[in-house]
Coordinates of C-alpha atoms in Angstrom, one line a residue:
M28 CA 62.4 36.6 -73.9
K29 CA 60.5 35.9 -70.7
I30 CA 57.6 38.3 -70.3
R31 CA 56.8 39.5 -66.8
S32 CA 53.2 38.4 -66.1
T33 CA 52.4 40.4 -62.9
P34 CA 48.7 41.4 -63.1
L35 CA 48.1 45.1 -63.7
I36 CA 45.8 45.2 -60.6
A37 CA 48.6 43.9 -58.4
L38 CA 51.0 46.4 -59.9
G39 CA 48.6 49.2 -59.2
A40 CA 48.2 48.0 -55.6
V41 CA 51.9 47.9 -55.1
S42 CA 52.3 51.3 -56.6
L43 CA 49.7 52.8 -54.4
L44 CA 51.2 51.3 -51.4
A45 CA 54.6 52.6 -52.4
L46 CA 53.2 56.1 -53.0
A47 CA 51.4 56.0 -49.7
G48 CA 54.7 55.0 -48.0
C49 CA 56.5 57.8 -49.7
S50 CA 53.8 60.3 -48.7
S51 CA 53.9 59.2 -45.1
S52 CA 57.7 59.3 -45.1
A53 CA 57.7 62.8 -46.6
E54 CA 55.2 64.0 -44.0
A55 CA 57.2 62.5 -41.2
E56 CA 60.3 64.4 -42.4
V57 CA 58.7 67.8 -41.8
E58 CA 60.0 68.7 -38.4
T59 CA 58.2 71.2 -36.2
A60 CA 59.3 73.7 -33.6
S61 CA 57.9 73.5 -30.1
N62 CA 55.0 75.8 -31.0
G63 CA 53.9 73.6 -33.9
D64 CA 55.3 75.8 -36.7
Q65 CA 57.5 74.0 -39.3
Q66 CA 61.1 74.1 -38.0
D67 CA 63.1 74.7 -41.2
M68 CA 62.7 78.2 -42.8
S69 CA 64.4 79.6 -45.8
L70 CA 64.8 83.4 -45.5
A71 CA 65.8 85.0 -48.8
V72 CA 68.1 88.1 -48.7
F73 CA 68.8 90.5 -51.5
N74 CA 72.5 90.6 -52.4
G75 CA 74.0 94.0 -51.3
W76 CA 70.8 95.4 -49.6
D77 CA 72.3 96.1 -46.2
E78 CA 69.0 96.9 -44.4
G79 CA 67.7 93.6 -45.5
I80 CA 70.8 91.8 -44.4
A81 CA 70.6 93.5 -41.0
V82 CA 66.9 92.6 -40.3
S83 CA 67.3 89.1 -41.7
E84 CA 70.3 88.4 -39.5
L85 CA 68.3 89.8 -36.5
W86 CA 65.3 87.6 -37.2
K87 CA 67.4 84.5 -37.9
A88 CA 68.9 85.0 -34.4
I89 CA 65.4 85.5 -32.9
L90 CA 63.8 82.5 -34.6
D91 CA 66.8 80.2 -34.0
E92 CA 66.5 81.0 -30.3
K93 CA 62.8 80.0 -30.5
G94 CA 63.7 76.6 -31.9
Y95 CA 63.5 77.2 -35.7
N96 CA 66.3 76.4 -38.1
V97 CA 66.6 79.5 -40.3
E98 CA 68.7 79.4 -43.4
L99 CA 69.7 82.7 -45.0
E100 CA 69.7 82.4 -48.8
Y101 CA 71.4 85.3 -50.7
A102 CA 70.1 86.0 -54.2
D103 CA 69.4 88.8 -56.7
V104 CA 66.1 90.5 -56.5
A105 CA 64.4 88.8 -59.5
A106 CA 65.5 85.4 -58.2
V107 CA 64.1 86.0 -54.8
Y108 CA 60.6 86.9 -56.2
E109 CA 60.7 83.8 -58.4
G110 CA 61.8 81.6 -55.5
L111 CA 59.2 83.0 -53.2
S112 CA 56.4 82.5 -55.7
S113 CA 57.4 78.9 -56.1
S114 CA 57.8 78.3 -52.4
D115 CA 61.5 77.6 -52.8
Y116 CA 62.0 80.4 -50.3
D117 CA 59.7 80.9 -47.3
L118 CA 60.3 84.6 -46.4
T119 CA 62.0 87.8 -47.5
M120 CA 62.1 91.0 -45.5
D121 CA 63.2 93.9 -47.7
I122 CA 60.5 94.6 -50.3
W123 CA 60.2 98.3 -51.1
L124 CA 56.7 99.6 -52.0
P125 CA 55.0 101.2 -53.7
D126 CA 57.6 102.2 -56.4
T127 CA 60.9 100.3 -56.2
H128 CA 59.5 96.8 -56.4
G129 CA 56.1 97.7 -57.8
E130 CA 56.7 95.9 -61.1
Y131 CA 57.7 92.7 -59.4
L132 CA 54.5 92.8 -57.3
E133 CA 52.5 93.2 -60.6
T134 CA 54.1 89.9 -61.8
Y135 CA 54.2 87.9 -58.6
G136 CA 51.8 89.6 -56.2
D137 CA 49.0 87.0 -56.5
E138 CA 51.5 84.2 -55.6
I139 CA 53.1 85.6 -52.5
T140 CA 51.8 86.9 -49.2
D141 CA 52.3 90.5 -47.8
L142 CA 53.1 90.2 -44.1
G143 CA 53.1 94.0 -43.6
A144 CA 55.5 96.9 -43.5
W145 CA 58.1 97.1 -40.7
N146 CA 59.3 100.6 -41.7
N147 CA 57.5 103.5 -43.4
E148 CA 60.3 106.1 -43.5
S149 CA 62.4 104.9 -46.4
K150 CA 63.2 106.8 -49.6
L151 CA 65.5 106.8 -52.7
T152 CA 68.1 109.5 -53.0
I153 CA 70.8 111.1 -55.0
A154 CA 73.7 112.0 -52.7
V155 CA 76.9 114.0 -52.9
N156 CA 79.8 114.7 -50.6
E157 CA 78.8 117.1 -47.8
D158 CA 81.1 119.9 -49.1
A159 CA 80.0 119.7 -52.7
P160 CA 79.3 123.1 -54.3
I161 CA 75.7 122.3 -55.1
D162 CA 72.6 121.5 -53.0
S163 CA 70.0 120.5 -55.7
L164 CA 69.6 118.2 -58.6
A165 CA 68.6 121.3 -60.6
E166 CA 72.3 122.5 -60.3
L167 CA 73.9 119.2 -61.3
A168 CA 73.8 119.5 -65.1
E169 CA 75.6 122.9 -65.2
N170 CA 78.2 121.6 -62.7
A171 CA 78.7 118.1 -64.1
D172 CA 82.4 118.7 -64.8
L173 CA 82.9 119.2 -61.1
F174 CA 81.8 115.6 -60.6
N175 CA 83.8 114.1 -63.5
N176 CA 80.6 114.0 -65.6
Q177 CA 79.6 110.8 -63.8
I178 CA 76.8 109.5 -61.6
V179 CA 77.8 106.4 -59.8
G180 CA 74.9 103.9 -59.6
I181 CA 74.3 100.4 -58.1
E182 CA 73.0 97.2 -59.8
A183 CA 71.6 97.6 -63.3
G184 CA 68.3 95.8 -62.4
A185 CA 67.6 97.8 -59.2
G186 CA 64.5 99.9 -58.9
L187 CA 66.7 102.9 -57.9
T188 CA 68.6 102.5 -61.2
A189 CA 65.4 102.5 -63.2
A190 CA 64.1 105.6 -61.3
T191 CA 67.3 107.4 -62.0
E192 CA 67.3 106.5 -65.7
D193 CA 63.6 107.1 -66.3
R194 CA 62.9 110.1 -64.0
V195 CA 65.9 111.8 -62.6
I196 CA 68.2 112.0 -65.6
P197 CA 65.5 113.3 -68.1
S198 CA 63.9 115.6 -65.6
Y199 CA 67.1 117.4 -64.9
G200 CA 68.8 117.2 -68.3
L201 CA 71.6 114.9 -67.1
E202 CA 71.9 112.9 -70.4
G203 CA 75.4 114.3 -70.9
M204 CA 76.6 112.6 -67.7
E205 CA 77.8 109.0 -67.7
F206 CA 75.6 106.9 -65.5
T207 CA 77.6 103.9 -64.4
T208 CA 76.0 100.8 -62.9
S209 CA 77.8 97.9 -61.3
S210 CA 77.0 96.9 -57.7
T211 CA 76.2 98.5 -54.4
A212 CA 79.6 97.4 -53.1
A213 CA 81.4 99.1 -56.0
M214 CA 79.4 102.3 -55.5
L215 CA 80.3 102.4 -51.8
T216 CA 84.0 101.8 -52.7
E217 CA 83.9 104.9 -55.0
L218 CA 82.0 106.9 -52.4
K219 CA 84.6 106.1 -49.8
A220 CA 87.6 106.8 -52.1
A221 CA 86.2 110.2 -53.1
T222 CA 85.2 111.4 -49.7
D223 CA 88.6 110.2 -48.2
A224 CA 90.4 112.2 -51.0
G225 CA 88.2 115.3 -50.6
E226 CA 86.8 114.9 -54.1
N227 CA 83.3 115.6 -55.4
V228 CA 81.2 112.5 -56.1
V229 CA 77.5 111.9 -56.9
V230 CA 75.9 108.5 -56.2
T231 CA 72.5 106.9 -56.2
L232 CA 71.6 105.9 -52.6
W233 CA 68.7 105.3 -50.3
E234 CA 67.6 105.7 -46.7
P235 CA 68.0 103.8 -44.5
H236 CA 71.7 103.1 -45.2
W237 CA 74.6 103.1 -42.9
A238 CA 76.6 105.2 -45.4
Y239 CA 74.9 108.3 -44.0
G240 CA 76.6 107.8 -40.7
S241 CA 79.9 106.7 -42.1
F242 CA 80.7 109.2 -44.8
P243 CA 80.3 113.0 -45.0
I244 CA 77.5 113.1 -47.5
K245 CA 74.2 115.0 -48.1
N246 CA 71.2 114.4 -50.3
L247 CA 70.6 116.7 -53.2
E248 CA 67.2 118.4 -53.2
D249 CA 64.7 117.1 -55.7
P250 CA 62.5 120.1 -56.7
E251 CA 60.9 118.1 -59.5
G252 CA 59.9 115.4 -57.1
T253 CA 61.4 112.5 -59.2
L254 CA 62.2 110.5 -56.0
E255 CA 59.8 112.2 -53.6
S256 CA 57.8 109.1 -52.7
V257 CA 58.4 107.8 -49.2
E258 CA 58.6 104.0 -49.4
S259 CA 57.6 101.2 -47.0
L260 CA 59.8 98.2 -46.3
H261 CA 57.7 95.0 -46.3
S262 CA 58.1 91.4 -45.4
F263 CA 56.6 88.9 -47.8
G264 CA 56.1 85.2 -47.5
S265 CA 55.4 82.4 -49.8
A266 CA 51.7 81.6 -50.5
D267 CA 51.6 79.0 -47.7
F268 CA 53.9 80.9 -45.2
S269 CA 51.1 81.6 -42.7
E270 CA 49.9 78.1 -42.9
N271 CA 53.4 76.6 -42.4
F272 CA 54.5 79.1 -39.8
P273 CA 51.4 80.5 -38.1
E274 CA 53.1 81.9 -35.0
A275 CA 56.2 83.2 -36.8
S276 CA 53.8 84.8 -39.3
G277 CA 52.1 86.7 -36.5
W278 CA 55.5 87.9 -35.1
I279 CA 56.6 89.1 -38.6
E280 CA 53.3 90.9 -39.2
G281 CA 53.7 92.8 -35.9
F282 CA 57.4 93.7 -36.6
E283 CA 58.3 97.4 -36.6
M284 CA 61.7 99.1 -36.6
D285 CA 62.3 102.8 -36.9
L286 CA 65.3 104.3 -38.8
E287 CA 67.1 105.3 -35.6
L288 CA 67.1 101.8 -34.2
L289 CA 67.9 100.3 -37.6
Y290 CA 70.9 102.5 -38.0
T291 CA 72.3 101.3 -34.7
L292 CA 72.1 97.7 -36.0
E293 CA 73.6 98.6 -39.3
E294 CA 76.4 100.5 -37.7
A295 CA 77.3 97.6 -35.4
M296 CA 77.3 95.1 -38.4
F297 CA 78.8 97.1 -41.2
V298 CA 80.7 100.1 -39.7
D299 CA 82.2 99.0 -36.4
Y300 CA 82.8 95.4 -37.6
D301 CA 84.8 94.4 -40.7
G302 CA 83.9 90.7 -41.0
S303 CA 81.2 88.6 -42.4
D304 CA 80.2 86.4 -39.4
Y305 CA 77.4 88.6 -38.1
A306 CA 76.0 86.2 -35.5
P307 CA 78.1 87.4 -32.5
I308 CA 77.6 91.1 -33.6
V309 CA 73.8 90.6 -33.7
A310 CA 73.9 88.7 -30.4
Q311 CA 75.5 91.6 -28.7
W312 CA 73.1 94.1 -30.3
I313 CA 70.2 91.9 -29.0
E314 CA 71.7 92.0 -25.5
D315 CA 72.0 95.8 -25.7
N316 CA 68.3 96.1 -26.9
Q317 CA 66.8 93.1 -25.1
E318 CA 63.6 94.8 -24.1
Y319 CA 62.8 95.8 -27.7
V320 CA 63.8 92.3 -29.0
D321 CA 61.7 90.5 -26.4
G322 CA 58.7 92.6 -27.4
L323 CA 58.9 91.3 -31.0
T324 CA 57.7 87.8 -30.0
S325 CA 55.6 88.6 -27.0

């Protein structure tokens, strides 16, 4: 066998040169927008969270117009936090605080960056059809049979689901009702079917949500205050987001959107439109609200 006799020093020099070349190549591959921010941005979106989908599509359109290349990445809540903490994702825009996502912030808060709240009017709710014979959660247990002894929930891992299981059900003696969890889409399907048929239904829901403008529903009063906290909707970036996207970071930090305006965007995307290519819908909404949109990056 012929033994390779290349000196170790020479090998080291070659290796260092190779590494230096790789490093220079990697740095050269990071493209920038005209303002100096990195051009490519990964914006993570929670599956099924329509307010997050709406504002993410809006900001994709805004940032793409500014020369960025924004990729929307859909994932479950836990995966978004994990990806944000490892910088696999750059940004997400639908973090509910202080309650709904509080546990995730305890785990990942030191590894991600709070870019501020864009809405401070949000809350978790229990909703029923508008003509239901009750107005309060305190009346639900004794009228459970009128609702087929069922509370229709969303995803099992959602903060709203945990709040319902840990606070709402025990506080109002609803242990005798079946609490079903599946997905937001499945809940909305059941809500639509029941209201179309004129039947009673009780679902876990939240504001803002376009369902309030699309279905005849009302929130049940919550005298025990189990869901009384008003929540803020925050944008969070990876630990290095502000370093990689300094100007975009400033825009996101200054972003504000009230419920009334958000509902118009959700209605355009999810009620008046029955497709999944939101780009032309958002483009028209931007045109209709040009002054507001221009102000987001001015």
